[in-house]
CSV table of C-alpha atoms and ligand atoms in Angstrom, one decimal:
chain,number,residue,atom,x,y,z
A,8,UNK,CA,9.6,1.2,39.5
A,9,UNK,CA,12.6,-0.5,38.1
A,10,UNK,CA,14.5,1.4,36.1
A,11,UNK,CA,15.6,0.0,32.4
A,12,UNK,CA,19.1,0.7,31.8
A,13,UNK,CA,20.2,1.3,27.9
A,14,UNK,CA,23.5,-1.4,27.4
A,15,UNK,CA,25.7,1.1,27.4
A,16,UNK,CA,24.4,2.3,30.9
A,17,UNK,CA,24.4,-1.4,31.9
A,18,UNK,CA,28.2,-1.7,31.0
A,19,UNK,CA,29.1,1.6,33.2
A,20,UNK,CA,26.8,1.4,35.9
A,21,UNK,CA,28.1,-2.5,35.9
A,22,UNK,CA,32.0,-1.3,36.0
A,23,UNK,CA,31.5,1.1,38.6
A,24,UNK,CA,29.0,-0.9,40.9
A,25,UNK,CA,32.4,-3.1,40.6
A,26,UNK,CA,34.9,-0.5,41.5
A,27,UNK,CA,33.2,0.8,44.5
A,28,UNK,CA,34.0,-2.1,46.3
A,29,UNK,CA,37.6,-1.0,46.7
A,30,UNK,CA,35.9,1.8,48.5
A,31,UNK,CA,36.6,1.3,52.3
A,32,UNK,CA,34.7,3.2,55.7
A,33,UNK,CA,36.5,6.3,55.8
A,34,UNK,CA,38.2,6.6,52.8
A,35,UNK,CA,38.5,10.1,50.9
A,36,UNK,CA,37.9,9.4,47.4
A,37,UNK,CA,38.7,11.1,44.0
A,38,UNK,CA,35.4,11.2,42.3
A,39,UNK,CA,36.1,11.4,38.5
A,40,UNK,CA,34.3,12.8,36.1
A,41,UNK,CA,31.9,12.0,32.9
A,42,UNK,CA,28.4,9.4,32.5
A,43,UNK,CA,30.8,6.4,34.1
A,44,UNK,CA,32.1,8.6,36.7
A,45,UNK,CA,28.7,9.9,37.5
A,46,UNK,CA,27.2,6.0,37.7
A,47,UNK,CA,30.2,5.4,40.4
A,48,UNK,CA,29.4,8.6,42.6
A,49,UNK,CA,25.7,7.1,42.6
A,50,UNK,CA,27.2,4.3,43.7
A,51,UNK,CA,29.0,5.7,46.2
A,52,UNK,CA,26.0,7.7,47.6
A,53,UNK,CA,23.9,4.0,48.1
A,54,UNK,CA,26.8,3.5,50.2
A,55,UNK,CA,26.3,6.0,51.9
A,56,UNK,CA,22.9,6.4,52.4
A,57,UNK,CA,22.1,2.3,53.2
A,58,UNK,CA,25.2,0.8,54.6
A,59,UNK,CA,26.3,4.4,56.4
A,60,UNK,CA,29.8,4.2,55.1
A,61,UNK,CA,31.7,7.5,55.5
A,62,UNK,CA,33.1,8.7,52.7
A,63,UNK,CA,35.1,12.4,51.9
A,64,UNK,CA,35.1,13.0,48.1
A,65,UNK,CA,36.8,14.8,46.6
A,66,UNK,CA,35.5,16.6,43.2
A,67,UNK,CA,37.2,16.7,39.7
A,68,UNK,CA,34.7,19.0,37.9
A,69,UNK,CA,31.9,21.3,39.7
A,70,UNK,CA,29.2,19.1,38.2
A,71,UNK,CA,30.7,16.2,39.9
A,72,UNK,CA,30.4,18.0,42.9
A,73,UNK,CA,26.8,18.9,42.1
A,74,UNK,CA,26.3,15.1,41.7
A,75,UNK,CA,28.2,13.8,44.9
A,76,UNK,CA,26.4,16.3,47.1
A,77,UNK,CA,23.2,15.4,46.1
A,78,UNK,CA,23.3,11.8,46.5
A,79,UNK,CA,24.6,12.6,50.2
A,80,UNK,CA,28.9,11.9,49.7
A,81,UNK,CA,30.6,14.3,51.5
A,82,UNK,CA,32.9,17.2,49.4
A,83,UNK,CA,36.0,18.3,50.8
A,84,UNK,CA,38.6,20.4,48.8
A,85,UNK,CA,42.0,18.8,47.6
A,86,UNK,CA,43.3,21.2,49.8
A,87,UNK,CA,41.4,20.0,52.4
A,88,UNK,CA,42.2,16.6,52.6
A,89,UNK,CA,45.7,16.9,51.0
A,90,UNK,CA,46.0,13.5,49.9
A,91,UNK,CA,43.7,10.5,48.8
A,92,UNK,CA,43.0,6.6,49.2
A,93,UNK,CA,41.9,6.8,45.7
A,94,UNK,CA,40.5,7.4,42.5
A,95,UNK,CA,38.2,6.5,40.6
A,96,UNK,CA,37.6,8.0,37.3
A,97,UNK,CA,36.4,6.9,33.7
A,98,UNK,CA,38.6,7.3,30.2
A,99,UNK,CA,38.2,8.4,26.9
A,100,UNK,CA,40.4,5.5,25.9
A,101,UNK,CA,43.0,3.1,27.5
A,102,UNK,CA,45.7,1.0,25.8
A,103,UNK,CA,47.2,-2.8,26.9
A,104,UNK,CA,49.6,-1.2,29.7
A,105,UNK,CA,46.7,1.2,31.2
A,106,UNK,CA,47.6,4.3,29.8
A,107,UNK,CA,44.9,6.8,29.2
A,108,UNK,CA,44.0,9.8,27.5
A,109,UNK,CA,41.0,11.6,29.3
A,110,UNK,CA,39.7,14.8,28.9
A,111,UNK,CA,36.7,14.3,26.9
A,112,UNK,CA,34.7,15.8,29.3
A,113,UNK,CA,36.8,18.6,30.0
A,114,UNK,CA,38.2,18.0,33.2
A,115,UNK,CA,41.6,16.6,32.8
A,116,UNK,CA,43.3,19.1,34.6
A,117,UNK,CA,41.6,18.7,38.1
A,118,UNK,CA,41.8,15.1,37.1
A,119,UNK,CA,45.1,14.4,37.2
A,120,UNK,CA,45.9,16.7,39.8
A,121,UNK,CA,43.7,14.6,42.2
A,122,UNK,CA,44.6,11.1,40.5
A,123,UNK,CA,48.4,11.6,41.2
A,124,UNK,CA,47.6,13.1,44.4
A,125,UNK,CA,45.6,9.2,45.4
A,126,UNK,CA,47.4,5.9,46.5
A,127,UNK,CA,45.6,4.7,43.6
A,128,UNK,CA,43.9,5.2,40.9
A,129,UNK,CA,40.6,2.9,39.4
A,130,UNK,CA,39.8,3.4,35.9
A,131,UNK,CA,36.3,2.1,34.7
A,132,UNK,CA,35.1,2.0,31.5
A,133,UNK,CA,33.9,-0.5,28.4
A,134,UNK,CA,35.2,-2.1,25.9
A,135,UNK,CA,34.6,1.2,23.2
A,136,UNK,CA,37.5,2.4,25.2
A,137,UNK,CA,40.0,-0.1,24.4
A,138,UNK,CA,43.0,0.8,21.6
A,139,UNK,CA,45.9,-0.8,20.9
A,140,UNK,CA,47.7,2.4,20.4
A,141,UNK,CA,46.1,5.3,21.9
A,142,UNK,CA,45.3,8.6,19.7
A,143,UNK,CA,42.1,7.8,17.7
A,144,UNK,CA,40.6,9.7,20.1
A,145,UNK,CA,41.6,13.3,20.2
A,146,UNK,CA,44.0,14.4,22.2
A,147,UNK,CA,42.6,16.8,24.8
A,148,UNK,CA,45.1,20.0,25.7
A,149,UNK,CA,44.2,22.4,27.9
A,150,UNK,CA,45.6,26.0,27.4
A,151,UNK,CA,45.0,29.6,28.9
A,152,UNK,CA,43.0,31.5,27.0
A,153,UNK,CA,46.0,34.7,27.0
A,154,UNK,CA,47.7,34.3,23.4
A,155,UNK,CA,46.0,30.8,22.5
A,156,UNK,CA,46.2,31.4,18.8
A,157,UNK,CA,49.9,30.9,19.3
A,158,UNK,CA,49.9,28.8,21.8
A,159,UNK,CA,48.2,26.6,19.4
A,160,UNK,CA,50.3,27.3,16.4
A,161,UNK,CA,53.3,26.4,18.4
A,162,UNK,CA,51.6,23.0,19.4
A,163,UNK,CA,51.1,21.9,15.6
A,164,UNK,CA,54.8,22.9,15.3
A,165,UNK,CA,55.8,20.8,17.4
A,166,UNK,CA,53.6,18.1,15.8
A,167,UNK,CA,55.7,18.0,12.5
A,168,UNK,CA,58.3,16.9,14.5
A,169,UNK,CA,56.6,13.4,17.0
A,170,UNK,CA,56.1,10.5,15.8
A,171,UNK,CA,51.8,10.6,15.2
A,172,UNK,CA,49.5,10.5,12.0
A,173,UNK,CA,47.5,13.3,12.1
A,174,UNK,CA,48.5,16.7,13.3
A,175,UNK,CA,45.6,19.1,13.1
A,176,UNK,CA,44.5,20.8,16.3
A,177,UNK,CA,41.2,22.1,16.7
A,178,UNK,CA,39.3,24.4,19.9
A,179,UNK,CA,36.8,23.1,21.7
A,180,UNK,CA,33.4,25.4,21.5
A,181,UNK,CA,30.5,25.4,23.8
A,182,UNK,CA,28.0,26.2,21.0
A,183,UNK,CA,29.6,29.3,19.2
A,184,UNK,CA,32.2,30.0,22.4
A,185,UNK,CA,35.3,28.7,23.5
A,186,UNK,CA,34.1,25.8,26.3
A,187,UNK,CA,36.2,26.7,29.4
A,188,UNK,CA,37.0,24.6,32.1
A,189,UNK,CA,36.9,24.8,35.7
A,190,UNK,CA,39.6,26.9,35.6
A,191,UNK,CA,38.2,29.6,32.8
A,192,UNK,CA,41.2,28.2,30.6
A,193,UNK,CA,40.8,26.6,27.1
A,194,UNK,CA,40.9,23.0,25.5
A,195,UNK,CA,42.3,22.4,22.3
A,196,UNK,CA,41.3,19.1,21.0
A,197,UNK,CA,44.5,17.2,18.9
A,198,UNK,CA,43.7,14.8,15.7
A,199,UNK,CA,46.6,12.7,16.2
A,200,UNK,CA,44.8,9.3,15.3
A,201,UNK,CA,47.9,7.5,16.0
A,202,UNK,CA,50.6,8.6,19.5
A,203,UNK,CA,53.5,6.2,19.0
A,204,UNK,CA,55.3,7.8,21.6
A,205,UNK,CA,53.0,9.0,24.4
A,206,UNK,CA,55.5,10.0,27.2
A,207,UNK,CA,57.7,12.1,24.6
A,208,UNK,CA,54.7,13.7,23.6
A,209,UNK,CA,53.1,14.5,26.9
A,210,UNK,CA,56.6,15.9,27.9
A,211,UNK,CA,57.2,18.2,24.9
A,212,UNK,CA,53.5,19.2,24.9
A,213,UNK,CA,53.9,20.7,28.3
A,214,UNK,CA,57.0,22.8,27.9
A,215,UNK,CA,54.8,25.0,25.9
A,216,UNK,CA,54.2,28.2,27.9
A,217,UNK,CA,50.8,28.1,27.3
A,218,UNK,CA,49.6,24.8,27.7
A,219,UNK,CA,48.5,24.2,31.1
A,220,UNK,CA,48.6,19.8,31.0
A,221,UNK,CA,47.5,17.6,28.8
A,222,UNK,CA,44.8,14.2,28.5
A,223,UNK,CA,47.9,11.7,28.9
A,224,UNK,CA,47.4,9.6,32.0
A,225,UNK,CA,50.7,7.8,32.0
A,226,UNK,CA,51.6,5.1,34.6
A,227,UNK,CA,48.9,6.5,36.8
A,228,UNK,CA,46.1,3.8,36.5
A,229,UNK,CA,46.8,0.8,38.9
A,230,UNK,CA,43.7,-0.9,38.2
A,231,UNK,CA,41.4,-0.8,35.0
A,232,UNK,CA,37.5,-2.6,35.6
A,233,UNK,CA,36.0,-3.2,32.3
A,234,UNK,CA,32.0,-3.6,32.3
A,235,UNK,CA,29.9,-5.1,30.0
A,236,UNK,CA,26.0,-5.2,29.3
A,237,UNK,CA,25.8,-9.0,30.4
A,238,UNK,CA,27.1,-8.1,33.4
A,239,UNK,CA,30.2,-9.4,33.3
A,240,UNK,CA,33.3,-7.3,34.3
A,241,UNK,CA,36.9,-7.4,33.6
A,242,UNK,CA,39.6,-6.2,36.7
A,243,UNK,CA,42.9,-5.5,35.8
A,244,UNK,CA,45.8,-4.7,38.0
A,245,UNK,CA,48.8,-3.3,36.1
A,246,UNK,CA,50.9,-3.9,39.4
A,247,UNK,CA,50.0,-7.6,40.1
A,248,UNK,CA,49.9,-8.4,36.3
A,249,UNK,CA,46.2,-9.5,37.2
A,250,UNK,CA,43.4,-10.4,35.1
A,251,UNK,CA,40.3,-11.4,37.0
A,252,UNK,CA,36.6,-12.1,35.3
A,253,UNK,CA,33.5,-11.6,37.3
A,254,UNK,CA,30.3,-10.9,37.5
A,255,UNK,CA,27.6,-7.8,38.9
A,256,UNK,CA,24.6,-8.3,39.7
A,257,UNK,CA,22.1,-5.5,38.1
A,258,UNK,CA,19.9,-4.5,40.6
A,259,UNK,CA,16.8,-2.2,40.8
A,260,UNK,CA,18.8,0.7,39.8
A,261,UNK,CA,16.0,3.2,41.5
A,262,UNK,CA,17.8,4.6,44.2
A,263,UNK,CA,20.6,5.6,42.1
A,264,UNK,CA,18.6,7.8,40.1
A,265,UNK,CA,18.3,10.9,42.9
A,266,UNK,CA,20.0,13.0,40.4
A,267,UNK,CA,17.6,12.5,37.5
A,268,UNK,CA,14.7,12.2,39.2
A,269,UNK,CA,12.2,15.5,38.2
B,315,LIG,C1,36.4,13.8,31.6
B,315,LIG,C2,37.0,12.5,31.3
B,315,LIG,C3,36.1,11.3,31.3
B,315,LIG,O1,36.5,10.4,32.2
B,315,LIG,C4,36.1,10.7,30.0
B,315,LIG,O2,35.7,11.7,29.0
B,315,LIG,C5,35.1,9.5,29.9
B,315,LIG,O3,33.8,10.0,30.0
B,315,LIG,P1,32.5,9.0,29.8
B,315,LIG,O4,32.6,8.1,31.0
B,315,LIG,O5,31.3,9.9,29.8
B,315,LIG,O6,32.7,8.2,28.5
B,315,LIG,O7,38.1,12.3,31.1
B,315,LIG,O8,37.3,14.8,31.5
């Protein structure tokens, strides 16, 4: 059987087929999380499984965990491994200078913990992600779930006073409950549409008591792999000012499917 891949699939599975070749023998890896992440961890796990690489992830979400373990990648802790090669996680949306916001699946706390804690970190993702400005996706804060009605009313008081378009702030639900992330705490999702100042607001954002971090990946992405449908893929390295433009082959895609399989 060969497995069709919808375009969008193409462009992920193409930009993270890409990124796992800076994956070395004996690496220990931060394994993002979201559909792009998950392509890369299956990635990871044919690597695994054919060439016998050995590889020590380490999860940012439980269901990436689920996922790694499945497709035969080894799960350590953080704690376990203290410190990573790298990272390599997908974005909600990145601007020209490689600065994120993430948290659209939920998982940007354990994200950035583990992408700070790598030597480096490899974003992957399609062009839908791009901005020129980043905030037309919502701004992703998580917060504990202890006093969170004024935890909130204290972020959109802040808002009045940074320099963004829209300042409403809204919780995240999981049906008709709050969704809680791996850490039982709460997101709040921000309607900023336009952050004109990312590192003020990131720092302001988390003097709040309440707010645990927030979906601003600043300075943290070394390099950024852009995939396509065609197959063509985009590398950029913020450190070597890089712009490189190749191409992935899409193979049968069968083996990558262990996860999905019934
Ligand atoms: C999860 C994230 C994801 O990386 C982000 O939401 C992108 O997900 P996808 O690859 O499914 O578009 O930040 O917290």
């Amino acid at each position: 059987m060969t497995a069709e891949l919808s375009p969008i699939d193409k462009a992920k599975y193409v930009a993270a087929r890409r990124a796992v070749e800076f994956v070395e023998d004996g690496m220990r890896v931060g394994l993002g999380t979201g559909s792009t992440a998950a392509w890369m961890v299956r990635c990871l796990g044919e690597l695994v499984r054919e060439e016998g690489m050995m590889i020590t992830g380490v999860a940012t979400s439980s269901r990436t965990a689920d996922l790694a373990r499945e497709v035969g990648v080894t799960v350590k802790t953080l704690d376990d491994v203290r410190w990573l090669d790298l990272t390599i996680d997908g974005a909600d949306e990145y601007d020209p200078n490689l600065n994120l916001i993430k948290g659209g699946g939920g998982a940007l706390l354990h994200e950035k913990v583990v992408a700070t804690a790598s030597d480096q970190m490899v974003v992957i993702a399609d062009l839908s992600k791009q901005v020129d400005t980043l905030g037309s996706f919502p701004l992703p804060v998580e917060i504990i779930p202890f006093g969170w009605q004024t935890t909130k009313a204290l972020i959109e008081e802040l808002l009045s006073n940074v320099d963004v378009l829209g300042r409403s702030a809204s919780l995240r639900l999981s049906g008709t409950e709050p969704f809680k992330t791996d850490e039982g705490n709460y997101i709040l999702d921000l309607h900023l549409r336009r952050i004109a100042q990312p590192a003020q607001l990131s720092l302001i954002l988390n003097q709040i008591p309440g707010v645990v971090e927030n979906g601003l990946f600043l300075d943290i992405c070394d390099i950024l792999v852009i995939g396509n449908a065609d197959g063509s893929v985009e590398v950029r390295d913020i450190n070597n000012g890089t712009i490189e433009h190749e191409r992935v082959d899409v193979i049968d895609t069968d083996n990558l499917f262990v996860d999905i399989r019934e």
